[in-house]
Short mmCIF file of C-alpha atoms in Angstrom, two decimals:
data_model
loop_
_atom_site.label_atom_id
_atom_site.label_comp_id
_atom_site.label_asym_id
_atom_site.label_seq_id
_atom_site.Cartn_x
_atom_site.Cartn_y
_atom_site.Cartn_z
CA MET A 1 17.94 -33.87 -84.29
CA THR A 2 18.60 -30.20 -83.61
CA SER A 3 19.08 -28.75 -80.15
CA TYR A 4 15.65 -27.13 -80.21
CA ASP A 5 13.53 -30.25 -80.88
CA VAL A 6 15.26 -32.82 -78.67
CA TYR A 7 13.25 -35.09 -76.35
CA GLU A 8 13.33 -34.16 -72.67
CA ALA A 9 11.41 -35.73 -69.78
CA GLU A 10 11.48 -36.63 -66.09
CA LEU A 11 12.27 -40.34 -65.88
CA VAL A 12 12.08 -42.65 -62.87
CA VAL A 13 14.97 -44.72 -61.57
CA GLN A 14 13.52 -48.23 -61.94
CA ARG A 15 16.58 -50.25 -60.89
CA ARG A 16 20.08 -49.85 -59.45
CA ASP A 17 22.57 -52.62 -60.22
CA PHE A 18 26.31 -52.72 -59.73
CA ALA A 19 27.86 -53.80 -63.03
CA ALA A 20 31.36 -53.92 -61.47
CA ASP A 21 33.27 -52.48 -58.54
CA GLY A 22 32.55 -48.75 -58.66
CA VAL A 23 30.22 -48.97 -61.68
CA LEU A 24 26.50 -48.42 -61.05
CA ALA A 25 23.95 -49.26 -63.76
CA LEU A 26 20.68 -47.31 -63.67
CA THR A 27 17.52 -48.41 -65.46
CA LEU A 28 15.25 -45.44 -66.29
CA ARG A 29 11.56 -45.49 -67.29
CA HIS A 30 8.86 -42.95 -68.00
CA PRO A 31 6.64 -42.50 -64.91
CA LEU A 32 3.49 -43.18 -66.98
CA GLY A 33 4.99 -46.10 -68.85
CA ASP A 34 5.20 -44.14 -72.11
CA GLU A 35 7.57 -45.39 -74.78
CA LEU A 36 10.92 -43.63 -74.95
CA PRO A 37 12.49 -42.40 -78.21
CA GLY A 38 14.27 -44.99 -80.26
CA TRP A 39 18.06 -45.05 -80.33
CA GLU A 40 20.92 -46.85 -82.01
CA PRO A 41 24.21 -48.19 -80.61
CA GLY A 42 26.61 -45.38 -79.75
CA ALA A 43 23.94 -42.97 -78.52
CA HIS A 44 24.14 -41.05 -75.25
CA VAL A 45 21.75 -38.99 -73.15
CA ASP A 46 22.17 -35.88 -71.00
CA VAL A 47 21.23 -36.48 -67.37
CA VAL A 48 20.39 -33.35 -65.37
CA LEU A 49 21.37 -34.10 -61.79
CA GLY A 50 20.84 -30.62 -60.36
CA PRO A 51 21.55 -26.94 -60.96
CA ASP A 52 24.80 -26.69 -62.92
CA LEU A 53 25.22 -30.47 -62.63
CA GLU A 54 24.62 -32.22 -65.92
CA ARG A 55 26.43 -35.23 -67.32
CA GLN A 56 26.38 -37.39 -70.45
CA TYR A 57 26.09 -41.17 -70.25
CA SER A 58 26.08 -43.73 -73.05
CA LEU A 59 23.00 -45.89 -73.45
CA CYS A 60 24.05 -49.49 -72.85
CA GLY A 61 20.79 -51.45 -72.86
CA ASP A 62 18.72 -52.96 -75.64
CA PRO A 63 17.72 -50.48 -78.40
CA ALA A 64 14.68 -52.64 -79.19
CA ASP A 65 13.26 -52.10 -75.69
CA ARG A 66 11.40 -48.79 -75.90
CA ARG A 67 10.18 -49.05 -72.28
CA GLU A 68 13.50 -48.29 -70.60
CA TRP A 69 16.95 -46.81 -70.95
CA ARG A 70 20.03 -48.12 -69.17
CA VAL A 71 23.17 -46.11 -68.37
CA ALA A 72 26.23 -47.02 -66.31
CA VAL A 73 28.17 -44.55 -64.16
CA LEU A 74 31.73 -44.95 -62.92
CA ARG A 75 32.34 -43.65 -59.40
CA GLU A 76 35.13 -41.09 -59.79
CA PRO A 77 36.55 -39.95 -56.43
CA ASP A 78 38.35 -37.03 -58.10
CA GLY A 79 35.43 -36.10 -60.36
CA ARG A 80 33.35 -32.92 -60.40
CA GLY A 81 30.41 -34.31 -58.43
CA GLY A 82 28.26 -36.01 -61.05
CA SER A 83 29.25 -39.59 -60.31
CA ALA A 84 29.12 -39.02 -56.56
CA HIS A 85 25.58 -37.69 -56.89
CA VAL A 86 24.48 -40.73 -58.91
CA HIS A 87 26.11 -43.25 -56.57
CA GLU A 88 25.19 -41.59 -53.29
CA GLU A 89 21.94 -39.69 -53.92
CA LEU A 90 19.85 -41.36 -56.64
CA GLU A 91 17.63 -44.14 -55.33
CA VAL A 92 14.98 -46.38 -56.88
CA GLY A 93 11.83 -44.31 -57.36
CA ASP A 94 13.66 -41.00 -57.70
CA LYS A 95 13.01 -38.86 -60.77
CA VAL A 96 15.74 -37.38 -62.91
CA ARG A 97 15.51 -35.15 -65.97
CA VAL A 98 16.95 -36.77 -69.08
CA ARG A 99 17.47 -35.26 -72.53
CA GLY A 100 18.32 -36.98 -75.81
CA PRO A 101 19.35 -39.32 -77.23
CA ARG A 102 22.15 -38.06 -79.48
CA ASN A 103 24.62 -40.11 -81.46
CA HIS A 104 28.04 -39.04 -82.74
CA PHE A 105 29.40 -42.59 -82.48
CA ALA A 106 27.01 -44.49 -84.73
CA LEU A 107 27.80 -48.04 -85.84
CA GLU A 108 28.21 -48.11 -89.60
CA PRO A 109 27.50 -51.28 -91.60
CA SER A 110 30.58 -53.44 -92.17
CA PRO A 111 31.36 -57.12 -92.68
CA ARG A 112 34.05 -56.97 -89.99
CA TYR A 113 34.72 -54.95 -86.81
CA LEU A 114 37.43 -54.57 -84.21
CA PHE A 115 36.09 -53.06 -80.98
CA VAL A 116 38.51 -51.66 -78.40
CA ALA A 117 37.17 -50.61 -75.00
CA GLY A 118 38.94 -49.25 -71.94
CA GLY A 119 37.18 -49.17 -68.56
CA ILE A 120 33.80 -47.45 -68.64
CA GLY A 121 34.30 -47.09 -72.41
CA ILE A 122 32.59 -50.48 -72.69
CA THR A 123 29.20 -48.78 -72.32
CA PRO A 124 28.67 -47.52 -75.90
CA ILE A 125 30.41 -50.62 -77.27
CA LEU A 126 28.10 -53.11 -75.52
CA PRO A 127 25.01 -52.60 -77.74
CA MET A 128 27.30 -52.44 -80.78
CA LEU A 129 28.35 -56.04 -80.14
CA ALA A 130 24.74 -57.21 -80.16
CA ALA A 131 24.06 -55.28 -83.36
CA ALA A 132 27.16 -56.69 -85.08
CA GLU A 133 26.21 -60.20 -83.97
CA ALA A 134 22.64 -59.79 -85.22
CA ALA A 135 23.94 -58.54 -88.58
CA GLY A 136 26.14 -61.61 -88.96
CA ALA A 137 29.34 -59.55 -89.00
CA ASP A 138 32.73 -60.94 -88.03
CA TRP A 139 33.90 -59.06 -84.94
CA THR A 140 36.21 -59.14 -81.94
CA LEU A 141 36.43 -57.06 -78.76
CA LEU A 142 39.61 -56.14 -76.93
CA TYR A 143 38.54 -54.95 -73.47
CA GLY A 144 40.99 -53.52 -70.94
CA GLY A 145 40.57 -52.29 -67.37
CA ARG A 146 42.51 -51.76 -64.15
CA THR A 147 41.36 -55.00 -62.50
CA ARG A 148 38.99 -57.79 -63.47
CA ASN A 149 36.46 -56.78 -60.82
CA SER A 150 36.45 -53.17 -62.05
CA MET A 151 35.43 -54.15 -65.60
CA ALA A 152 31.70 -53.68 -66.11
CA PHE A 153 29.34 -56.16 -67.77
CA ARG A 154 31.80 -59.06 -67.82
CA GLU A 155 28.95 -61.52 -67.17
CA GLU A 156 26.94 -60.19 -70.11
CA LEU A 157 29.97 -60.55 -72.37
CA LYS A 158 30.46 -64.24 -71.59
CA CYS A 159 27.79 -65.21 -74.12
CA TYR A 160 30.14 -64.15 -76.92
CA GLY A 161 32.85 -66.62 -75.97
CA GLY A 162 36.19 -66.22 -77.69
CA ARG A 163 35.16 -63.11 -79.62
CA VAL A 164 35.82 -61.14 -76.42
CA ARG A 165 39.27 -60.80 -74.89
CA VAL A 166 39.19 -59.37 -71.36
CA VAL A 167 42.57 -57.90 -70.36
CA PRO A 168 42.85 -56.66 -66.74
CA GLN A 169 45.95 -54.51 -66.47
CA ASP A 170 47.04 -55.92 -63.10
CA GLU A 171 47.13 -59.42 -64.66
CA TYR A 172 48.33 -58.86 -68.22
CA GLY A 173 49.56 -55.28 -68.51
CA LEU A 174 48.38 -52.78 -71.11
CA LEU A 175 46.35 -53.74 -74.16
CA ASP A 176 48.40 -55.13 -77.05
CA LEU A 177 47.37 -52.54 -79.60
CA ALA A 178 50.18 -53.46 -81.96
CA GLY A 179 48.96 -57.04 -82.13
CA ALA A 180 45.31 -56.10 -82.41
CA LEU A 181 45.66 -53.35 -85.01
CA GLY A 182 48.70 -54.58 -86.91
CA GLY A 183 50.71 -52.25 -89.08
CA SER A 184 48.06 -51.55 -91.70
CA PRO A 185 44.27 -51.51 -91.94
CA ARG A 186 42.57 -54.84 -92.50
CA PRO A 187 40.27 -55.05 -95.53
CA ASP A 188 36.59 -54.39 -94.87
CA THR A 189 37.21 -53.76 -91.17
CA LEU A 190 36.01 -50.81 -89.10
CA VAL A 191 37.62 -50.02 -85.73
CA TYR A 192 35.49 -48.61 -82.89
CA CYS A 193 37.24 -47.43 -79.74
CA CYS A 194 36.06 -45.78 -76.52
CA GLY A 195 37.86 -45.27 -73.24
CA PRO A 196 40.33 -42.99 -71.46
CA GLY A 197 42.24 -40.34 -73.40
CA PRO A 198 45.64 -42.10 -73.44
CA LEU A 199 44.09 -45.23 -74.96
CA LEU A 200 42.33 -43.22 -77.67
CA ASP A 201 45.50 -41.24 -78.39
CA ALA A 202 47.46 -44.47 -78.78
CA VAL A 203 44.87 -46.01 -81.09
CA GLU A 204 44.65 -42.84 -83.20
CA GLU A 205 48.44 -42.75 -83.49
CA ARG A 206 48.55 -46.36 -84.70
CA CYS A 207 45.75 -45.71 -87.20
CA ALA A 208 47.22 -42.46 -88.52
CA GLY A 209 47.33 -42.65 -92.29
CA TRP A 210 44.60 -45.27 -92.50
CA PRO A 211 41.75 -44.62 -94.94
CA SER A 212 39.29 -42.00 -93.76
CA GLY A 213 36.33 -43.54 -91.93
CA THR A 214 38.18 -46.67 -90.81
CA LEU A 215 38.60 -45.55 -87.19
CA HIS A 216 35.75 -44.28 -85.00
CA VAL A 217 36.38 -43.02 -81.47
CA GLU A 218 34.32 -41.44 -78.72
CA ARG A 219 35.92 -39.31 -76.03
CA PHE A 220 34.64 -38.59 -72.54
CA GLN A 221 37.19 -35.80 -72.05
CA PRO A 222 38.54 -33.11 -74.43
CA ARG A 223 41.50 -34.02 -76.59
CA GLY A 224 44.82 -33.32 -74.95
CA ASN A 225 46.87 -33.10 -78.12
CA GLY A 226 46.30 -29.49 -79.12
CA MET A 227 43.41 -30.17 -81.48
CA THR A 228 41.19 -27.90 -79.40
CA GLY A 229 43.37 -24.86 -80.07
CA PRO A 230 43.08 -22.33 -82.89
CA GLN A 231 43.55 -23.78 -86.37
CA GLY A 232 46.74 -22.37 -87.77
CA GLY A 233 48.03 -21.48 -84.30
CA SER A 234 46.96 -17.82 -84.37
CA ALA A 235 45.60 -16.06 -81.32
CA ASP A 236 41.87 -15.79 -80.82
CA ALA A 237 40.15 -12.79 -82.36
CA GLY A 238 36.66 -11.37 -82.18
CA PHE A 239 34.15 -12.02 -84.94
CA GLU A 240 30.54 -11.44 -85.89
CA VAL A 241 27.83 -14.07 -85.56
CA VAL A 242 24.47 -13.71 -87.30
CA LEU A 243 21.58 -15.61 -85.70
CA GLU A 244 19.38 -16.36 -88.71
CA ARG A 245 16.23 -17.47 -86.93
CA SER A 246 16.45 -14.82 -84.20
CA GLY A 247 17.21 -12.03 -86.64
CA ARG A 248 20.10 -10.75 -84.53
CA THR A 249 23.76 -9.96 -85.14
CA LEU A 250 26.17 -10.27 -82.22
CA THR A 251 29.88 -9.71 -81.71
CA VAL A 252 31.84 -12.57 -80.13
CA PRO A 253 34.84 -11.04 -78.33
CA ALA A 254 38.23 -12.70 -78.22
CA ASP A 255 37.79 -13.79 -74.62
CA ALA A 256 34.30 -15.31 -74.94
CA THR A 257 32.72 -18.24 -76.75
CA VAL A 258 29.82 -18.22 -79.16
CA LEU A 259 27.79 -19.97 -76.48
CA ASP A 260 28.65 -17.30 -73.89
CA THR A 261 27.69 -14.56 -76.31
CA VAL A 262 24.33 -15.90 -77.45
CA ARG A 263 23.29 -16.76 -73.89
CA ALA A 264 24.28 -13.28 -72.67
CA ALA A 265 22.01 -11.90 -75.38
CA GLY A 266 19.09 -13.94 -74.01
CA VAL A 267 18.99 -16.51 -76.81
CA GLU A 268 17.92 -19.95 -75.59
CA VAL A 269 20.25 -22.76 -76.64
CA LEU A 270 20.84 -26.19 -75.17
CA PHE A 271 24.31 -26.93 -73.84
CA SER A 272 25.94 -29.21 -71.32
CA CYS A 273 29.66 -30.05 -71.05
CA THR A 274 31.05 -26.70 -72.36
CA GLU A 275 34.16 -28.72 -73.34
CA GLY A 276 33.26 -29.81 -76.86
CA THR A 277 32.76 -33.47 -75.96
CA CYS A 278 29.00 -34.09 -75.66
CA GLY A 279 27.54 -32.57 -78.83
CA THR A 280 24.58 -30.98 -77.05
CA CYS A 281 25.24 -27.50 -78.45
CA GLU A 282 25.90 -28.64 -82.04
CA THR A 283 24.51 -25.95 -84.33
CA ASP A 284 24.01 -25.74 -88.09
CA VAL A 285 26.32 -23.30 -89.89
CA LEU A 286 24.59 -21.48 -92.75
CA ASP A 287 27.55 -19.36 -93.86
CA GLY A 288 31.16 -18.81 -92.84
CA THR A 289 34.00 -21.15 -91.89
CA PRO A 290 34.14 -22.59 -88.37
CA ASP A 291 37.38 -22.99 -86.43
CA HIS A 292 36.64 -26.45 -85.03
CA ARG A 293 38.01 -27.14 -81.54
CA ASP A 294 35.72 -29.94 -80.40
CA SER A 295 36.37 -33.63 -79.73
CA VAL A 296 33.15 -34.83 -81.38
CA LEU A 297 33.07 -34.13 -85.12
CA THR A 298 34.88 -36.37 -87.59
CA GLU A 299 37.46 -34.96 -89.96
CA GLU A 300 34.92 -35.22 -92.77
CA GLU A 301 32.35 -33.26 -90.75
CA ARG A 302 34.95 -30.63 -89.88
CA ALA A 303 35.91 -30.25 -93.53
CA ALA A 304 32.26 -29.92 -94.56
CA GLY A 305 31.78 -27.08 -92.07
CA GLU A 306 28.02 -27.59 -91.92
CA THR A 307 27.81 -27.75 -88.12
CA MET A 308 29.90 -26.62 -85.15
CA LEU A 309 30.05 -26.99 -81.37
CA ILE A 310 29.47 -23.43 -80.21
CA CYS A 311 30.79 -24.04 -76.68
CA VAL A 312 34.41 -24.22 -77.91
CA SER A 313 34.64 -23.64 -81.67
CA ARG A 314 35.11 -20.21 -83.22
CA CYS A 315 35.41 -18.61 -86.67
CA LEU A 316 38.29 -18.67 -89.15
CA GLY A 317 37.06 -15.47 -90.74
CA LYS A 318 35.13 -12.41 -89.63
CA ARG A 319 31.55 -13.71 -89.79
CA LEU A 320 29.43 -16.79 -89.13
CA VAL A 321 25.73 -17.28 -89.87
CA LEU A 322 24.14 -19.82 -87.54
CA ASP A 323 20.74 -21.49 -87.46
CA LEU A 324 19.78 -19.96 -84.11
#
């Protein structure tokens, strides 16, 4: 789904439930009872909480239930205000603008899965477990968190018995990634991981050299390992961007992004995080070679160069043609 035909509506907060200490689950419905767009495990939505306050949350309910969407929000005392607004301001009956869903973390068919979740990273994983179970796949979940009471949806996970290993850090220490992942990829096994940056970095390091497509990760924050910098290490330079549908040609200066430039020219485009993590501003590339600096696209998608995240990515040459 492109950024210009995405679903957007005012939804009503139907329920507020605490899924763990500091984790609030919100159930959202259309005020007229209309069905919501379908979604698959791994999808997220943009929640507009106010002017310049927009956040992305993974859908963690039942994809078969088209009447409601469920998201879970971790209260972050040192955050930028989104979680505080959800926890302190949103009440049952309030309306909130929601856009989506989008999915850059889709569950691919496989006979066997290893799921690794850290903290609030359980949210996109939760519906994946149900899907894997329904498909008859062999799967296990390694789930870590600071304390047992801080780990969301533990009660819901009990139905899976020994397939789920809950590992509170204050009781058992850090997740045993070496034991879970081993030294080499297991045949016919896909690994899905979501959680804090250090966990994802550690998993990616252990899976380095594994066959392409074996590991799938979703990040809530930009990569901290330099992957968001210029490819090849050269300094940023200006370049030309052609907006095919708008019939305009703009110059992106060295100190501005593509998103900054097209918005300054009055071109409407959806965006949210401005950090290359949510995928809202993903745009089709019709010509030219993007300099990918996002934390969303896979290596295969980067190599194909068919789309780019215009909030952070740039151009490796002098000219890009975009479907804008």
